[in-house]
Rosetta silent file (secondary structure, phi, psi, omega in degrees, C-alpha in Angstrom):
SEQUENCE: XXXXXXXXXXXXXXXXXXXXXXXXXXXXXXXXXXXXXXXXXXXXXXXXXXXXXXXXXXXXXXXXXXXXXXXXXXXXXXXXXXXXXXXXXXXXXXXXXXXXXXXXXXXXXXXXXXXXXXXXXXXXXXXXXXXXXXXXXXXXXXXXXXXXXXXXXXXXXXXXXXXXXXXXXXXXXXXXXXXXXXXXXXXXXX
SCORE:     score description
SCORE:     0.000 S_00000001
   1 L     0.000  -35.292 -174.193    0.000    0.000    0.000 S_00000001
   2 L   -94.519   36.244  177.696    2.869    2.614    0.816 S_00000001
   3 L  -119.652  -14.739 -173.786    4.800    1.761   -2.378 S_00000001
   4 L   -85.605  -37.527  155.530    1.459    2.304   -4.384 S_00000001
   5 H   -62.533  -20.674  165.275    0.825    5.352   -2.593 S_00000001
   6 H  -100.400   -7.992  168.580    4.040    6.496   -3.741 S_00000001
   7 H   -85.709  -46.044  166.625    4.076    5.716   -7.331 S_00000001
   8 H   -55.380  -39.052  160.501    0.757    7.578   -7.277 S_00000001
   9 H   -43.387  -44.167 -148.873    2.762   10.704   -6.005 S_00000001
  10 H  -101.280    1.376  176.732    5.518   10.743   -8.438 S_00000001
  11 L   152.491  164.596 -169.392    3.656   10.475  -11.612 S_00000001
  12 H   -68.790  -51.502  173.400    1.391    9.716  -14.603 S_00000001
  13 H   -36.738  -69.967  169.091    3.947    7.230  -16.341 S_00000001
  14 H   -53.625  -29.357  166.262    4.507    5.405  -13.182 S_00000001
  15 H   -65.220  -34.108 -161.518    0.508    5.210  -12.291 S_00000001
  16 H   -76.317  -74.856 -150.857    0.061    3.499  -15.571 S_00000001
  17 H   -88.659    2.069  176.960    2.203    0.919  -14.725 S_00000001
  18 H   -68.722  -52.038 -174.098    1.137    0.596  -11.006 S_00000001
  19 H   -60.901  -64.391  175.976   -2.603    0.413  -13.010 S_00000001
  20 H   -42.724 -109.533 -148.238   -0.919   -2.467  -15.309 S_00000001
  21 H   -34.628  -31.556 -163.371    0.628   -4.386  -12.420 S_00000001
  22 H   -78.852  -58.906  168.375   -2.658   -4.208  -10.296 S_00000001
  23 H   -32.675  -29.143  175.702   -4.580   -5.725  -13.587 S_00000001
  24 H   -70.776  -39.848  179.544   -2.071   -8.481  -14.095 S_00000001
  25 H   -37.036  -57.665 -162.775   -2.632   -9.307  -10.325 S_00000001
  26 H   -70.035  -32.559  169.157   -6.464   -9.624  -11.150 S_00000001
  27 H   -79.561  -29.120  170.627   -5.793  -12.041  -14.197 S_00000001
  28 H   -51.879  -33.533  173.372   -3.139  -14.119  -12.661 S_00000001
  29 H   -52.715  -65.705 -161.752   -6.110  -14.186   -9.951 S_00000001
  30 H   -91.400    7.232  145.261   -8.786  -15.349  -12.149 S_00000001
  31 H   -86.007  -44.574 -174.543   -6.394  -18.062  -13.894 S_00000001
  32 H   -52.726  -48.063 -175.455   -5.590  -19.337  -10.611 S_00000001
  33 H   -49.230  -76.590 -161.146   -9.517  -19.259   -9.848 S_00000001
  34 H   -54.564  -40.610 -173.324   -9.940  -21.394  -13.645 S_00000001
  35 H   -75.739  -56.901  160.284   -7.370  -23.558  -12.798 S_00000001
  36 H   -23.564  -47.032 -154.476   -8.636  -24.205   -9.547 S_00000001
  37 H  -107.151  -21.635 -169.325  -11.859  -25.055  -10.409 S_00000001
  38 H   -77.684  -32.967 -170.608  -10.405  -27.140  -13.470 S_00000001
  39 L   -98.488  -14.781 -164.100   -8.594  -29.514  -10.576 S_00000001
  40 L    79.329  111.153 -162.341  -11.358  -28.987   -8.188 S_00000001
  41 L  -109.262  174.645 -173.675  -10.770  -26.616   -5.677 S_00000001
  42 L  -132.004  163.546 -166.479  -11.141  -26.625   -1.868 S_00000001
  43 L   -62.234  -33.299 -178.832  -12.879  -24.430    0.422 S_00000001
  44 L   -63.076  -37.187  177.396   -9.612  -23.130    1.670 S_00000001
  45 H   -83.541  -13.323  178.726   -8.373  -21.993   -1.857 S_00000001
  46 H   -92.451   21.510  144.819  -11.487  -20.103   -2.596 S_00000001
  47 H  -110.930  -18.827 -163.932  -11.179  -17.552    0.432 S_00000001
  48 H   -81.158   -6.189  179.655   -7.673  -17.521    0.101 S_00000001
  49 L   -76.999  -83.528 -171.887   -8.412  -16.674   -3.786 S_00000001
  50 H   -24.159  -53.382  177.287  -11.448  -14.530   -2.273 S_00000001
  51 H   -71.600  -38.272  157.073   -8.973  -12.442    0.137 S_00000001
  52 H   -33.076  -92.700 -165.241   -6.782  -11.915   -2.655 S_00000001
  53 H   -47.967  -22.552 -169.958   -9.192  -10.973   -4.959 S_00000001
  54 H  -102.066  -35.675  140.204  -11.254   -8.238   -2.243 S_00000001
  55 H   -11.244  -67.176 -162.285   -7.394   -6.677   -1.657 S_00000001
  56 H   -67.107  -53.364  177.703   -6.710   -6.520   -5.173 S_00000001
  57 H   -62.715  -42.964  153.146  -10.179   -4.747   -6.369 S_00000001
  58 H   -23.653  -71.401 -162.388   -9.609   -1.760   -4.132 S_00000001
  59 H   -50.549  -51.344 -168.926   -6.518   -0.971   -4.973 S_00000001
  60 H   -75.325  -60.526  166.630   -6.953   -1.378   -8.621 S_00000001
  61 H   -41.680  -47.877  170.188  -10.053    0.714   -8.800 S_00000001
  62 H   -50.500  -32.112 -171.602   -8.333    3.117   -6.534 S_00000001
  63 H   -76.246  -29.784 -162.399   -5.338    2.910   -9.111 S_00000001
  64 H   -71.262  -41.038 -170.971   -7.977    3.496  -11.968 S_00000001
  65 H   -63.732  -31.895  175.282   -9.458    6.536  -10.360 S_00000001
  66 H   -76.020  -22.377  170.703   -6.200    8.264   -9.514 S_00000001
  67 H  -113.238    1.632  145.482   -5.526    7.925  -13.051 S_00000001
  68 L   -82.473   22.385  143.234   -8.506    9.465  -14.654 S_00000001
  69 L  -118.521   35.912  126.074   -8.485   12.289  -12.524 S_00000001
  70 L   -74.642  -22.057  162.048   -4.805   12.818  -13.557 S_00000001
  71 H   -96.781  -66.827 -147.194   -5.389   12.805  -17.127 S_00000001
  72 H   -63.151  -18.796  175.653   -8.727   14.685  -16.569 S_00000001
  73 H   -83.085  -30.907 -179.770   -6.362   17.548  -14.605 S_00000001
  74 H   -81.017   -6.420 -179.826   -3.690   17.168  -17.975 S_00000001
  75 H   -94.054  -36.663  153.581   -6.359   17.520  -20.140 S_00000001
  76 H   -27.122  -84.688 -179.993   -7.905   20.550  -18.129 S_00000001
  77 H   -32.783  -41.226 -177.286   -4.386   21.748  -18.378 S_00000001
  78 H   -71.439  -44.030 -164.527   -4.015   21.496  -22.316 S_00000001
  79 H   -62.731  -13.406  159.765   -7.191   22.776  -22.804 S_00000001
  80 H   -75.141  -53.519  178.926   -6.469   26.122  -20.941 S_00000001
  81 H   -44.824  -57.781 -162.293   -3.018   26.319  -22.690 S_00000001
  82 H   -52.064  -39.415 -168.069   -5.080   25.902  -25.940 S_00000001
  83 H   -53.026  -69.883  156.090   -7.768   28.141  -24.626 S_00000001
  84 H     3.389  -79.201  157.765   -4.749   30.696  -24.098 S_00000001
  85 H   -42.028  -40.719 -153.493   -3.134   30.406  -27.257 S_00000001
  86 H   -78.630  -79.485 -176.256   -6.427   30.774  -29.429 S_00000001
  87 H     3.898  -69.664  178.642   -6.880   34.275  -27.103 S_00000001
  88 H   -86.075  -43.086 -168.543   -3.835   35.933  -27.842 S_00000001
  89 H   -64.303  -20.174 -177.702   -3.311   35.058  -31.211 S_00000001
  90 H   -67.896  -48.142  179.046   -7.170   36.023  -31.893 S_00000001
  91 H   -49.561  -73.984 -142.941   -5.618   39.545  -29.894 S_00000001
  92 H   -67.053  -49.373  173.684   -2.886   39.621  -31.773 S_00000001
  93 H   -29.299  -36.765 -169.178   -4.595   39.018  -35.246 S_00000001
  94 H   -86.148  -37.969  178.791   -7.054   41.783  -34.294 S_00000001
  95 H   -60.947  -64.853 -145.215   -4.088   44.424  -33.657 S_00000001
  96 H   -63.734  -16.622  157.084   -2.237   43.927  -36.254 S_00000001
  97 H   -20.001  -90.042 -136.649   -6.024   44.568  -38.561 S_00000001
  98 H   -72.684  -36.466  172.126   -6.592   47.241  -37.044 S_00000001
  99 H   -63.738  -30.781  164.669   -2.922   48.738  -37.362 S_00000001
 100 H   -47.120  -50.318 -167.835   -3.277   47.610  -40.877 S_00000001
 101 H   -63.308  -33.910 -155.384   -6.594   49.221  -41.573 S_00000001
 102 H   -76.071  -60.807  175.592   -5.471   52.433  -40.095 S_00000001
 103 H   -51.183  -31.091  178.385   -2.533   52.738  -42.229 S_00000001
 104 H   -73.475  -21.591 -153.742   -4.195   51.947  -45.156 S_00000001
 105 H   -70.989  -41.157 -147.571   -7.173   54.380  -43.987 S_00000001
 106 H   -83.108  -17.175 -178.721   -4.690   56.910  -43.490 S_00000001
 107 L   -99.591    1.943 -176.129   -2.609   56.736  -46.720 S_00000001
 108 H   -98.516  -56.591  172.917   -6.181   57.013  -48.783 S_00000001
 109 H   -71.640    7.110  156.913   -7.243   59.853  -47.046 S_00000001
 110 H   -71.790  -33.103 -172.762   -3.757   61.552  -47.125 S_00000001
 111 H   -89.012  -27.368 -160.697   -3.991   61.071  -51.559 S_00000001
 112 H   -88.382  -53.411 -147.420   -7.744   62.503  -51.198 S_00000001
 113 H   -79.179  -35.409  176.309   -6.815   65.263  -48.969 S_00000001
 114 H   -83.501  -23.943  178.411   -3.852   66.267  -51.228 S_00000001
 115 H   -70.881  -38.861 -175.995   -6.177   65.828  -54.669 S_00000001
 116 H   -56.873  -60.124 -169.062   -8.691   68.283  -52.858 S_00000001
 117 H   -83.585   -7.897  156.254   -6.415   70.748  -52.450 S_00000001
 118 H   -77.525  -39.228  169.155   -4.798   70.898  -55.579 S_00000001
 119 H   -75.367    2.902  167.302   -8.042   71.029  -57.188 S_00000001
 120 H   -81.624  -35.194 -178.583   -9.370   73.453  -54.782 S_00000001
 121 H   -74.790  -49.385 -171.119   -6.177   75.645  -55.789 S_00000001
 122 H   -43.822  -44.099 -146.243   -6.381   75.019  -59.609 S_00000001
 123 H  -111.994   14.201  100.991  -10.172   75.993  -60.102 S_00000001
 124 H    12.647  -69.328 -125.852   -9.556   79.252  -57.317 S_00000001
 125 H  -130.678   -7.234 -158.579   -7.054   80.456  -58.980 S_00000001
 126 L    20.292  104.788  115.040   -7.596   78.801  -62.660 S_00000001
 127 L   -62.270   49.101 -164.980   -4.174   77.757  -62.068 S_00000001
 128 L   -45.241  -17.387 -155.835   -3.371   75.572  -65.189 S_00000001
 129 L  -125.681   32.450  168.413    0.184   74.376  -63.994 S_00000001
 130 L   -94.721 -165.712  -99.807   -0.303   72.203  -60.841 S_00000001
 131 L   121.266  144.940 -161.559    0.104   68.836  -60.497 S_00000001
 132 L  -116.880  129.542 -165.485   -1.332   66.609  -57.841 S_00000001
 133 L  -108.552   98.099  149.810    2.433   64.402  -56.746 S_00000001
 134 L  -137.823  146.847 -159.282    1.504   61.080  -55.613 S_00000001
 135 L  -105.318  -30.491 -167.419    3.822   58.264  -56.929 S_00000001
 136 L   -51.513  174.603  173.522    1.804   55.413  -56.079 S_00000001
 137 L  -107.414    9.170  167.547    0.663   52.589  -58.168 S_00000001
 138 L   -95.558 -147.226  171.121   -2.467   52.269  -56.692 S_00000001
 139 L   -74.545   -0.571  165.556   -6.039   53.760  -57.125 S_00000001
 140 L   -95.857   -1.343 -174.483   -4.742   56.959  -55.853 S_00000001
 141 L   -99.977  -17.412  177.242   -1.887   57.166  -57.959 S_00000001
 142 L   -93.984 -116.783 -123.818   -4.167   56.512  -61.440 S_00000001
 143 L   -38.230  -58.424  177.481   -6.686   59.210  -59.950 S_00000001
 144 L   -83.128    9.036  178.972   -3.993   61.941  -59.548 S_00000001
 145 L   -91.261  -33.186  170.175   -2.036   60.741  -62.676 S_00000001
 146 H   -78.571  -36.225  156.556   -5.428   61.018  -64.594 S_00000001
 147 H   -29.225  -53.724  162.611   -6.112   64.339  -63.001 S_00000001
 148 H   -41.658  -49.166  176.926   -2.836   65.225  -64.079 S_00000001
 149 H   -92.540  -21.545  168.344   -3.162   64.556  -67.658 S_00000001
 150 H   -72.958  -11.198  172.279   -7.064   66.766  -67.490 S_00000001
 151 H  -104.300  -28.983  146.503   -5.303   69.473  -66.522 S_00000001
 152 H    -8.736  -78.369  -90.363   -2.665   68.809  -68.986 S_00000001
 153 H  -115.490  -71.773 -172.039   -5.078   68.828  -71.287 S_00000001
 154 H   -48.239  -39.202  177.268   -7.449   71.622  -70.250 S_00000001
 155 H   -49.167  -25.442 -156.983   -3.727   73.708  -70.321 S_00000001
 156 H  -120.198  -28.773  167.451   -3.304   73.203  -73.727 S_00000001
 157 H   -76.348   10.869  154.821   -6.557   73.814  -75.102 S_00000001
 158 H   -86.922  -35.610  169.703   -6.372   76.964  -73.359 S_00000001
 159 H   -91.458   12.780  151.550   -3.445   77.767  -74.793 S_00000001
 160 H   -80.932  -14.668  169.183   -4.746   77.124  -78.476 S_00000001
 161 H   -80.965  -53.223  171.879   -7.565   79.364  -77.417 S_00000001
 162 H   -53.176  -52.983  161.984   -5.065   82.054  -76.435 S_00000001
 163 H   -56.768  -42.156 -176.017   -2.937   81.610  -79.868 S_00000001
 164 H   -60.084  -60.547 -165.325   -6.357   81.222  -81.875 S_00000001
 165 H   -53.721  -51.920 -173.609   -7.533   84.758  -80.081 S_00000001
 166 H   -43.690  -63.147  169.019   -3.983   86.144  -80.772 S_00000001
 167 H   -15.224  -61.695  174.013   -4.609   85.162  -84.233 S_00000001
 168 H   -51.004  -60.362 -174.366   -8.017   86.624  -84.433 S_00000001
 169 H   -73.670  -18.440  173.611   -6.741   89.997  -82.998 S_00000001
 170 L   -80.072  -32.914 -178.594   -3.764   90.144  -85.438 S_00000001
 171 H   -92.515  -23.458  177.498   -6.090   89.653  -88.532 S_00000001
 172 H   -97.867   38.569  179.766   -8.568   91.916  -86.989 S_00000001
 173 H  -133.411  -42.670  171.836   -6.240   95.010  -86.266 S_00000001
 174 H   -66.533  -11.738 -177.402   -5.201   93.904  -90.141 S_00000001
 175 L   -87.732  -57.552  153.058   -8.456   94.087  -91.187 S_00000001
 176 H   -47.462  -55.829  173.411   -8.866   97.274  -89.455 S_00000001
 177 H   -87.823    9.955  162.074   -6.461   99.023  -90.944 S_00000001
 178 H   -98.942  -34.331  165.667   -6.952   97.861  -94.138 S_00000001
 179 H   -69.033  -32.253  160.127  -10.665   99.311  -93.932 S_00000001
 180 H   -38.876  -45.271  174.376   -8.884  102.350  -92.422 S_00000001
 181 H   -95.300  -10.921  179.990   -7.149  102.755  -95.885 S_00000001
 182 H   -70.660  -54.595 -170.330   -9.843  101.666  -97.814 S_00000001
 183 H   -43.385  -75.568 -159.242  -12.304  104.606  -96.043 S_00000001
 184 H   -24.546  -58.894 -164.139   -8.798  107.183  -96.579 S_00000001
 185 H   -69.342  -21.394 -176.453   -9.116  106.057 -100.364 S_00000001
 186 H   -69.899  -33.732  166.358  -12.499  106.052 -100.999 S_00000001
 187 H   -74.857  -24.139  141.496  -12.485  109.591  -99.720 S_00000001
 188 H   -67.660  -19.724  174.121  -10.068  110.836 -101.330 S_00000001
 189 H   -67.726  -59.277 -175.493  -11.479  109.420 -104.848 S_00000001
 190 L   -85.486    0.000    0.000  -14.614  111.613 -104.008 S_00000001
């Protein structure tokens, strides 16, 4: 009893084989018992069989019990570690989101904030020669690269409207003074 009691102290490995040893006990038991009975047995070997055997089922049911609630405390144990684990990495998974999310929030509404205010200066100020400078390759970098090329764009058909009017005003100051000499001649002629 105190050697059983002390294998039950020191560990799961060692209960297992305390729980094995107590089991062989009970089949070496109940071959003795079959053999017994195969030879004809006497009153004397069945209690001394009997006393055996009501020793032996304590123990080993005591051995069984001590070792289901030692794997039910290691399984408790994984299942907290596990519990644990899932926690923080579910934690961690959620910071790094949210630091993700932020940054990304924060670089869209940095390219929006800078498209506003170039186009806030440009149609101010009709300011034909800004440019909105974002480098990316994403959808903010094709929004201020196409931006980029309409005010190109608008830039240069203003300044074919400003050569066409130059144009205009060169042929009409030629125009003018060629009616100017026309009038002179006609008036002098009469």
């Amino acid at each position: 009893a105190k050697r059983r009691e002390q294998v039950l102290k020191s560990g799961n490995k060692e209960l297992i084989i305390t729980v094995e040893h107590s089991y062989q006990k009970l089949k070496e038991m109940d071959e003795k018992l079959d053999k017994s009975f195969a030879k004809g047995i006497s009153v004397r070997d069945i209690q001394i069989i009997w006393t055996d055997l009501m020793y032996a089922l304590p123990a080993f049911a005591e051995d069984v019990k001590k070792f289901a609630e030692l794997e039910e405390r290691r399984l408790e144990k994984s299942t907290t570690v596990i519990k644990s684990t899932i926690l923080i990495v579910g934690v961690a998974i959620s910071v790094l989101v949210f630091f993700l999310s932020s940054l990304i929030s924060k670089n869209i509404v940095f390219g929006v904030r800078k498209l506003i205010s170039v186009i806030t200066v440009a149609t101010k100020e009709w300011d034909l020669t800004l440019k909105v400078d974002i480098k990316s390759k994403d959808e903010m970098g094709q929004l201020a690269e196409s931006f980029n090329n309409m005010i190109a764009t608008m830039l240069s058909i203003v300044k074919n409207i400003i050569a066409n009017a130059e144009k205009v005003l060169l042929s009409s100051k030629r125009f003018s003074k060629l009616a100017s000499e026309l009038s002179e001649s006609s008036n002098s002629i009469t």
